[in-house]
XYZ file of N, CA, C and O in Angstrom:
660
model
N -49.734 48.799 13.544
C -49.060 47.651 14.097
C -48.242 48.011 15.318
O -47.620 49.052 15.358
N -48.309 47.083 16.274
C -47.562 47.293 17.504
C -46.153 46.720 17.351
O -45.968 45.675 16.737
N -45.208 47.406 17.914
C -43.842 46.893 17.842
C -43.691 45.672 18.752
O -44.454 45.477 19.699
N -42.692 44.878 18.488
C -42.482 43.652 19.279
C -42.093 43.990 20.725
O -42.412 43.243 21.653
N -41.417 45.106 20.925
C -41.027 45.518 22.280
C -42.271 45.838 23.110
O -42.383 45.430 24.272
N -43.201 46.561 22.517
C -44.433 46.920 23.227
C -45.234 45.653 23.543
O -45.755 45.494 24.647
N -45.322 44.745 22.568
C -46.045 43.488 22.805
C -45.401 42.698 23.948
O -46.088 42.151 24.797
N -44.090 42.668 23.964
C -43.381 41.951 25.026
C -43.651 42.594 26.379
O -43.853 41.900 27.374
N -43.677 43.906 26.445
C -43.944 44.595 27.707
C -45.381 44.382 28.161
O -45.644 44.255 29.357
N -46.315 44.329 27.236
C -47.714 44.036 27.601
C -47.820 42.625 28.163
O -48.476 42.405 29.188
N -47.171 41.669 27.491
C -47.187 40.296 27.995
C -46.541 40.207 29.370
O -47.011 39.489 30.250
N -45.458 40.927 29.564
C -44.793 40.929 30.864
C -45.688 41.539 31.931
O -45.750 41.043 33.062
N -46.399 42.606 31.584
C -47.339 43.212 32.525
C -48.442 42.215 32.901
O -48.754 42.037 34.081
N -49.024 41.550 31.894
C -50.069 40.559 32.168
C -49.525 39.385 32.987
O -50.189 38.874 33.900
N -48.303 39.008 32.695
C -47.660 37.936 33.462
C -47.420 38.373 34.899
O -47.587 37.581 35.835
N -47.072 39.627 35.093
C -46.852 40.120 36.456
C -48.173 40.216 37.225
O -48.206 39.974 38.431
N -49.271 40.536 36.530
C -50.587 40.521 37.179
C -50.918 39.100 37.627
O -51.359 38.871 38.767
N -50.694 38.143 36.759
C -50.923 36.735 37.098
C -50.004 36.294 38.232
O -50.409 35.548 39.130
N -48.784 36.769 38.204
C -47.819 36.449 39.262
C -48.305 36.982 40.619
O -48.248 36.266 41.624
N -48.789 38.206 40.650
C -49.310 38.777 41.894
C -50.507 37.994 42.418
O -50.616 37.724 43.627
N -51.404 37.608 41.516
C -52.572 36.817 41.937
C -52.146 35.447 42.459
O -52.685 34.959 43.460
N -51.166 34.837 41.802
C -50.725 33.518 42.263
C -49.990 33.607 43.599
O -50.100 32.704 44.433
N -49.261 34.687 43.846
C -48.638 34.870 45.158
C -49.695 35.041 46.249
O -49.557 34.506 47.354
N -50.750 35.780 45.934
C -51.835 35.947 46.910
C -52.535 34.616 47.169
O -52.897 34.304 48.312
N -52.721 33.823 46.132
C -53.309 32.487 46.301
C -52.408 31.616 47.167
O -52.885 30.898 48.049
N -51.113 31.671 46.932
C -50.149 30.915 47.718
C -50.242 31.304 49.196
O -50.218 30.445 50.078
N -50.370 32.604 49.465
C -50.502 33.046 50.855
C -51.836 32.594 51.447
O -51.919 32.286 52.635
N -52.878 32.549 50.617
C -54.174 32.060 51.102
C -54.114 30.605 51.538
O -54.882 30.181 52.412
N -53.225 29.843 50.945
C -53.038 28.463 51.407
C -52.583 28.450 52.867
O -53.070 27.662 53.674
N -51.675 29.343 53.197
C -51.221 29.449 54.584
C -52.340 29.950 55.499
O -52.487 29.473 56.625
N -53.103 30.915 55.008
C -54.220 31.434 55.807
C -55.238 30.333 56.100
O -55.759 30.225 57.221
N -55.524 29.508 55.103
C -56.470 28.405 55.282
C -55.931 27.390 56.283
O -56.669 26.880 57.123
N -54.658 27.101 56.175
C -54.033 26.166 57.103
C -54.099 26.694 58.533
O -54.359 25.932 59.477
N -53.929 27.982 58.688
C -53.999 28.588 60.020
C -55.408 28.542 60.591
O -55.583 28.465 61.802
N -56.402 28.607 59.720
C -57.784 28.486 60.197
C -58.099 27.061 60.642
O -58.837 26.854 61.585
N -57.548 26.102 59.928
C -57.847 24.697 60.215
C -57.085 24.202 61.441
O -57.622 23.460 62.254
N -55.840 24.627 61.563
C -54.982 24.166 62.655
C -54.433 25.393 63.377
O -53.725 26.190 62.780
N -54.742 25.534 64.657
C -54.205 26.675 65.412
C -52.673 26.628 65.436
O -52.077 25.572 65.587
N -52.055 27.796 65.241
C -50.609 27.891 65.172
C -50.079 28.748 66.316
O -50.714 29.714 66.724
N -48.898 28.412 66.752
C -48.174 29.258 67.684
C -47.372 30.289 66.916
O -47.266 30.240 65.686
N -46.778 31.206 67.627
C -46.053 32.301 66.989
C -44.817 31.802 66.246
O -44.455 32.340 65.197
N -44.182 30.759 66.739
C -42.973 30.246 66.090
C -43.315 29.643 64.724
O -42.676 29.964 63.717
N -44.322 28.791 64.686
C -44.716 28.170 63.422
C -45.255 29.213 62.449
O -44.970 29.155 61.246
N -45.990 30.176 62.962
C -46.503 31.253 62.128
C -45.350 32.037 61.501
O -45.365 32.340 60.306
N -44.343 32.320 62.288
C -43.176 33.049 61.780
C -42.425 32.240 60.734
O -41.969 32.786 59.727
N -42.298 30.941 60.961
C -41.622 30.091 59.975
C -42.394 30.035 58.658
O -41.789 30.060 57.577
N -43.711 29.944 58.747
C -44.528 29.942 57.530
C -44.363 31.253 56.762
O -44.215 31.241 55.538
N -44.412 32.368 57.491
C -44.241 33.663 56.834
C -42.850 33.785 56.210
O -42.702 34.300 55.083
N -41.842 33.324 56.902
C -40.485 33.359 56.359
C -40.407 32.535 55.080
O -39.852 32.992 54.073
N -40.979 31.332 55.099
C -40.987 30.474 53.913
C -41.728 31.159 52.762
O -41.260 31.142 51.623
N -42.881 31.778 53.067
C -43.637 32.459 52.023
C -42.817 33.576 51.393
O -42.731 33.690 50.169
N -42.232 34.432 52.223
C -41.521 35.588 51.684
C -40.251 35.193 50.946
O -39.884 35.822 49.942
N -39.585 34.144 51.384
C -38.412 33.669 50.649
C -38.835 33.126 49.284
O -38.185 33.414 48.270
N -39.908 32.363 49.266
C -40.402 31.812 48.006
C -40.912 32.920 47.092
O -40.609 32.935 45.888
N -41.686 33.852 47.639
C -42.221 34.959 46.843
C -41.088 35.811 46.275
O -41.123 36.222 45.107
N -40.080 36.080 47.086
C -38.946 36.868 46.610
C -38.193 36.168 45.486
O -37.838 36.786 44.481
N -37.977 34.870 45.653
C -37.267 34.113 44.625
C -38.068 34.071 43.320
O -37.518 34.294 42.240
N -39.368 33.790 43.421
C -40.200 33.725 42.213
C -40.314 35.083 41.522
O -40.306 35.166 40.287
N -40.406 36.139 42.309
C -40.474 37.479 41.727
C -39.148 37.838 41.056
O -39.128 38.419 39.966
N -38.056 37.473 41.694
C -36.746 37.695 41.077
C -36.657 36.956 39.740
O -36.170 37.512 38.749
N -37.117 35.702 39.722
C -37.090 34.924 38.478
C -37.923 35.593 37.385
O -37.516 35.649 36.222
N -39.096 36.115 37.761
C -39.948 36.806 36.789
C -39.247 38.047 36.230
O -39.180 38.245 35.019
N -38.720 38.862 37.126
C -38.088 40.111 36.700
C -36.820 39.812 35.889
O -36.570 40.432 34.853
N -36.043 38.857 36.332
C -34.793 38.556 35.639
C -35.040 37.988 34.241
O -34.364 38.362 33.284
N -36.041 37.098 34.153
C -36.302 36.500 32.831
C -37.029 37.471 31.902
O -36.823 37.431 30.697
N -37.851 38.352 32.454
C -38.638 39.254 31.614
C -37.934 40.523 31.211
O -38.148 41.042 30.115
N -37.083 41.040 32.090
C -36.446 42.325 31.796
C -34.936 42.286 31.978
O -34.308 43.340 32.101
N -34.375 41.114 32.044
C -32.928 40.943 32.254
C -32.453 41.612 33.542
O -31.346 42.148 33.613
N -33.288 41.585 34.549
C -32.916 42.105 35.855
C -33.198 43.575 36.064
O -32.976 44.104 37.150
N -33.677 44.258 35.061
C -34.001 45.679 35.199
C -35.381 45.781 35.840
O -36.350 45.195 35.365
N -35.435 46.521 36.929
C -36.714 46.651 37.625
C -37.566 47.682 36.885
O -37.149 48.827 36.675
N -38.745 47.270 36.482
C -39.671 48.135 35.752
C -40.857 48.441 36.650
O -41.367 47.570 37.353
N -41.302 49.663 36.609
C -42.440 50.076 37.438
C -43.710 49.330 37.089
O -44.512 48.995 37.973
N -43.906 49.065 35.795
C -45.142 48.397 35.402
C -45.175 46.929 35.876
O -46.236 46.370 36.071
N -43.987 46.313 36.085
C -43.956 44.943 36.619
C -44.392 44.961 38.084
O -45.225 44.156 38.512
N -43.856 45.901 38.859
C -44.253 46.030 40.268
C -45.735 46.380 40.372
O -46.457 45.829 41.217
N -46.205 47.277 39.515
C -47.631 47.651 39.527
C -48.498 46.451 39.151
O -49.568 46.232 39.745
N -48.061 45.656 38.184
C -48.821 44.466 37.779
C -48.909 43.455 38.909
O -49.975 42.866 39.148
N -47.812 43.232 39.617
C -47.825 42.296 40.756
C -48.788 42.805 41.822
O -49.609 42.054 42.359
N -48.698 44.103 42.129
C -49.599 44.686 43.117
C -51.057 44.563 42.676
O -51.925 44.163 43.465
N -51.353 44.922 41.438
C -52.733 44.864 40.944
C -53.276 43.437 40.932
O -54.430 43.202 41.296
N -52.463 42.487 40.519
C -52.900 41.087 40.512
C -53.250 40.604 41.905
O -54.295 39.977 42.123
N -52.384 40.916 42.880
C -52.649 40.510 44.263
C -53.877 41.244 44.812
O -54.714 40.651 45.491
N -53.986 42.527 44.501
C -55.110 43.324 44.989
C -56.443 42.802 44.439
O -57.391 42.591 45.193
N -56.522 42.592 43.137
C -57.780 42.131 42.546
C -58.139 40.715 42.981
O -59.302 40.407 43.212
N -57.129 39.875 43.128
C -57.392 38.524 43.636
C -57.958 38.612 45.047
O -58.931 37.952 45.387
N -57.304 39.439 45.870
C -57.732 39.565 47.272
C -59.156 40.119 47.377
O -59.934 39.682 48.223
N -59.501 41.062 46.524
C -60.827 41.682 46.586
C -61.921 40.826 45.947
O -63.095 41.041 46.221
N -61.567 39.868 45.116
C -62.595 39.093 44.418
C -62.769 37.688 45.000
O -63.791 37.399 45.593
N -61.805 36.828 44.851
C -62.018 35.420 45.188
C -61.298 34.939 46.445
O -61.525 33.823 46.894
N -60.468 35.760 47.017
C -59.675 35.341 48.172
C -60.536 34.837 49.323
O -60.242 33.813 49.936
N -61.600 35.579 49.623
C -62.478 35.213 50.743
C -63.034 33.800 50.553
O -63.078 33.010 51.481
N -63.434 33.477 49.333
C -64.034 32.163 49.059
C -62.983 31.059 49.056
O -63.252 29.949 49.521
N -61.832 31.382 48.549
C -60.760 30.381 48.537
C -60.370 30.013 49.959
O -60.247 28.827 50.304
N -60.199 31.017 50.809
C -59.829 30.756 52.199
C -60.942 29.978 52.900
O -60.673 29.032 53.647
N -62.191 30.333 52.645
C -63.317 29.645 53.273
C -63.363 28.177 52.857
O -63.430 27.280 53.703
N -63.305 27.930 51.550
C -63.410 26.555 51.048
C -62.203 25.722 51.477
O -62.358 24.597 51.974
N -61.003 26.263 51.296
C -59.811 25.520 51.703
C -59.769 25.306 53.208
O -59.363 24.242 53.686
N -60.192 26.316 53.966
C -60.227 26.178 55.420
C -61.169 25.064 55.852
O -60.834 24.236 56.708
N -62.356 25.023 55.254
C -63.319 23.961 55.587
C -62.783 22.588 55.173
O -62.922 21.610 55.907
N -62.173 22.519 53.995
C -61.625 21.245 53.526
C -60.505 20.762 54.450
O -60.446 19.575 54.801
N -59.645 21.677 54.863
C -58.566 21.299 55.768
C -59.104 20.923 57.145
O -58.600 19.991 57.774
N -60.121 21.650 57.635
C -60.737 21.285 58.909
C -61.336 19.888 58.840
O -61.194 19.095 59.775
N -62.003 19.589 57.741
C -62.573 18.264 57.555
C -61.476 17.206 57.532
O -61.615 16.147 58.148
N -60.390 17.509 56.854
C -59.270 16.564 56.802
C -58.664 16.353 58.186
O -58.342 15.227 58.573
N -58.518 17.433 58.950
C -57.960 17.328 60.300
C -58.896 16.527 61.195
O -58.459 15.633 61.941
N -60.201 16.820 61.146
C -61.163 16.080 61.961
C -61.186 14.605 61.576
O -61.249 13.735 62.449
N -61.135 14.324 60.276
C -61.106 12.936 59.820
C -59.838 12.243 60.317
O -59.889 11.096 60.756
N -58.741 12.944 60.257
C -57.483 12.395 60.767
C -57.540 12.118 62.254
O -57.044 11.095 62.727
N -58.152 13.028 63.009
C -58.287 12.819 64.449
C -59.171 11.610 64.739
O -58.859 10.793 65.605
N -60.294 11.507 64.011
C -61.182 10.355 64.199
C -60.468 9.057 63.844
O -60.600 8.062 64.542
N -59.728 9.077 62.749
C -58.980 7.880 62.350
C -57.935 7.530 63.413
O -57.725 6.359 63.720
N -57.305 8.543 63.969
C -56.329 8.312 65.036
C -56.967 7.710 66.270
O -56.421 6.784 66.879
N -58.131 8.248 66.647
C -58.832 7.695 67.819
C -59.263 6.252 67.559
O -59.149 5.398 68.436
N -59.776 5.988 66.356
C -60.202 4.636 66.006
C -59.009 3.679 66.016
O -59.101 2.573 66.551
N -57.902 4.125 65.459
C -56.695 3.302 65.459
C -56.227 3.029 66.875
O -55.822 1.910 67.201
N -56.307 4.036 67.716
C -55.900 3.871 69.113
C -56.802 2.864 69.817
O -56.321 1.999 70.550
N -58.116 2.965 69.584
C -59.048 2.016 70.195
C -58.776 0.599 69.706
O -58.777 -0.349 70.502
N -58.572 0.459 68.393
C -58.294 -0.868 67.841
C -56.988 -1.428 68.389
O -56.910 -2.619 68.714
N -55.993 -0.583 68.495
C -54.710 -1.039 69.034
C -54.865 -1.479 70.482
O -54.330 -2.519 70.885
N -55.601 -0.705 71.265
C -55.837 -1.081 72.654
C -56.583 -2.400 72.740
O -56.262 -3.268 73.540
N -57.600 -2.545 71.881
C -58.392 -3.772 71.888
C -57.520 -4.970 71.521
O -57.565 -6.008 72.176
N -56.719 -4.811 70.477
C -55.847 -5.908 70.049
C -54.832 -6.239 71.134
O -54.616 -7.406 71.467
N -54.231 -5.221 71.698
C -53.252 -5.455 72.766
C -53.908 -6.077 73.984
O -53.348 -6.974 74.613
N -55.107 -5.613 74.321
C -55.818 -6.161 75.466
C -56.185 -7.620 75.218
O -56.018 -8.463 76.094
N -56.664 -7.906 73.990
C -57.007 -9.288 73.671
C -55.774 -10.174 73.730
O -55.820 -11.270 74.276
N -54.659 -9.710 73.197
C -53.422 -10.483 73.266
C -52.989 -10.690 74.705
O -52.555 -11.772 75.084
N -53.120 -9.650 75.509
C -52.758 -9.753 76.912
C -53.665 -10.762 77.617
O -53.185 -11.605 78.379
N -54.974 -10.667 77.332
C -55.908 -11.584 77.988
C -55.653 -13.030 77.559
O -55.712 -13.944 78.386
N -55.381 -13.238 76.284
C -55.091 -14.596 75.813
C -53.841 -15.131 76.502
O -53.828 -16.267 76.988
N -52.805 -14.315 76.566
C -51.589 -14.749 77.244
C -51.852 -15.012 78.725
O -51.363 -15.989 79.289
N -52.618 -14.126 79.337
C -52.925 -14.281 80.763
C -53.739 -15.544 81.000
O -53.476 -16.294 81.950
N -54.729 -15.801 80.139
C -55.529 -17.017 80.296
C -54.672 -18.261 80.105
O -54.803 -19.230 80.866
N -53.819 -18.253 79.119
C -52.919 -19.392 78.911
C -52.003 -19.590 80.103
O -51.762 -20.711 80.540
N -51.500 -18.488 80.642
C -50.643 -18.561 81.810
C -51.412 -19.104 83.012
O -50.911 -19.948 83.741
N -52.634 -18.649 83.175
C -53.445 -19.140 84.290
C -53.787 -20.616 84.122
O -53.828 -21.358 85.096
N -54.040 -21.023 82.890
C -54.294 -22.449 82.642
C -53.079 -23.266 83.026
O -53.184 -24.308 83.664
N -51.904 -22.776 82.628
C -50.675 -23.482 82.982
C -50.522 -23.546 84.499
O -50.178 -24.572 85.053
N -50.762 -22.410 85.155
C -50.658 -22.377 86.615
C -51.661 -23.326 87.246
O -51.362 -24.006 88.213
N -52.869 -23.337 86.671
C -53.902 -24.231 87.187
C -53.495 -25.687 87.036
O -53.686 -26.498 87.944
N -52.930 -26.059 85.899
C -52.473 -27.428 85.677
C -51.364 -27.772 86.650
O -51.318 -28.858 87.221
N -50.460 -26.834 86.853
C -49.354 -27.079 87.782
C -49.893 -27.264 89.187
O -49.473 -28.171 89.913
N -50.868 -26.441 89.597
C -51.446 -26.566 90.937
C -52.178 -27.887 91.085
O -52.087 -28.545 92.114
N -52.927 -28.290 90.039
C -53.642 -29.567 90.086
C -52.667 -30.720 90.240
O -52.863 -31.625 91.049
N -51.594 -30.700 89.463
C -50.597 -31.759 89.568
C -49.952 -31.757 90.943
O -49.709 -32.798 91.535
N -49.694 -30.564 91.457
C -49.085 -30.465 92.781
C -50.051 -30.985 93.836
O -49.653 -31.712 94.752
N -51.341 -30.622 93.682
C -52.342 -31.108 94.626
C -52.445 -32.622 94.564
O -52.567 -33.291 95.600
N -52.411 -33.193 93.352
C -52.456 -34.647 93.213
C -51.269 -35.285 93.896
O -51.386 -36.280 94.601
N -50.093 -34.705 93.696
C -48.890 -35.241 94.336
C -48.994 -35.121 95.846
O -48.630 -36.026 96.582
N -49.519 -33.972 96.307
C -49.661 -33.783 97.756
C -50.638 -34.799 98.330
O -50.410 -35.354 99.395
N -51.762 -35.020 97.622
C -52.736 -35.993 98.108
C -52.130 -37.395 98.120
O -52.316 -38.148 99.061
N -51.406 -37.755 97.087
C -50.757 -39.061 97.049
C -49.752 -39.178 98.183
O -49.675 -40.198 98.851
N -49.037 -38.096 98.366
C -48.033 -38.103 99.435
C -48.685 -38.219 100.786
O -48.243 -38.968 101.649
N -49.784 -37.534 101.025
C -50.438 -37.587 102.330
C -51.096 -38.949 102.548
O -51.110 -39.468 103.650
N -51.608 -39.579 101.476
C -52.199 -40.918 101.609
C -51.108 -41.924 101.949
O -51.263 -42.751 102.837
N -50.015 -41.831 101.294
C -48.906 -42.751 101.570
C -48.400 -42.562 102.978
O -48.056 -43.537 103.656
N -48.327 -41.339 103.476
C -47.854 -41.082 104.826
C -48.827 -41.649 105.862
O -48.413 -42.230 106.866
N -50.133 -41.480 105.639
C -51.104 -42.015 106.605
C -51.067 -43.539 106.612
O -51.194 -44.150 107.675
N -50.880 -44.172 105.467
C -50.783 -45.632 105.406
C -49.536 -46.095 106.132
O -49.552 -47.107 106.848
N -48.454 -45.404 105.979
C -47.220 -45.736 106.656
C -47.385 -45.617 108.162
O -46.890 -46.451 108.914
N -48.101 -44.606 108.618
C -48.315 -44.406 110.049
C -49.163 -45.545 110.596
O -48.912 -46.046 111.689
N -50.205 -45.976 109.847
C -51.067 -47.080 110.303
C -50.282 -48.383 110.385
O -50.442 -49.158 111.319
N -49.442 -48.656 109.419
C -48.668 -49.884 109.401
C -47.653 -49.888 110.527
O -47.369 -50.916 111.126
N -47.084 -48.748 110.814
C -46.074 -48.688 111.880
C -46.694 -48.843 113.257
O -46.065 -49.294 114.194
N -47.958 -48.658 113.411
C -48.601 -48.754 114.725
C -48.989 -50.128 114.966
O -49.094 -51.102 115.095
């Protein structure tokens, strides 16, 4: 029979292996995002800072809860082995699939943006044209009325000139 201490240490080792693999998966999310969307050095640095702060906090939580804050070599080895085996086995495929999915999402978003822009332009143009046509109709009516008044005025003036002669 195995003692409870040994069983607990084995579970902690297995948990640290899983922890290392999950940290590598978390970093692969950033790698996939970088493949889908080109990044500048500032954004890249911020992503790395966020990753390392999160990884440090999660690792601290694992070590603190599992060993009461005592750093054990087998926990560090388990984290390393988990990340190493994940990286050597499925990392390439995860980055490829996530990268393609994110690229597809970005391209779809760009197409949707272009379509929205075209629709907005069309709607705005139609509204502008409707307003312009209404304005021109009003102007046309005003000109017609003015022309009618001018014609009436010129007819009355010519009649007045004939009568005065």
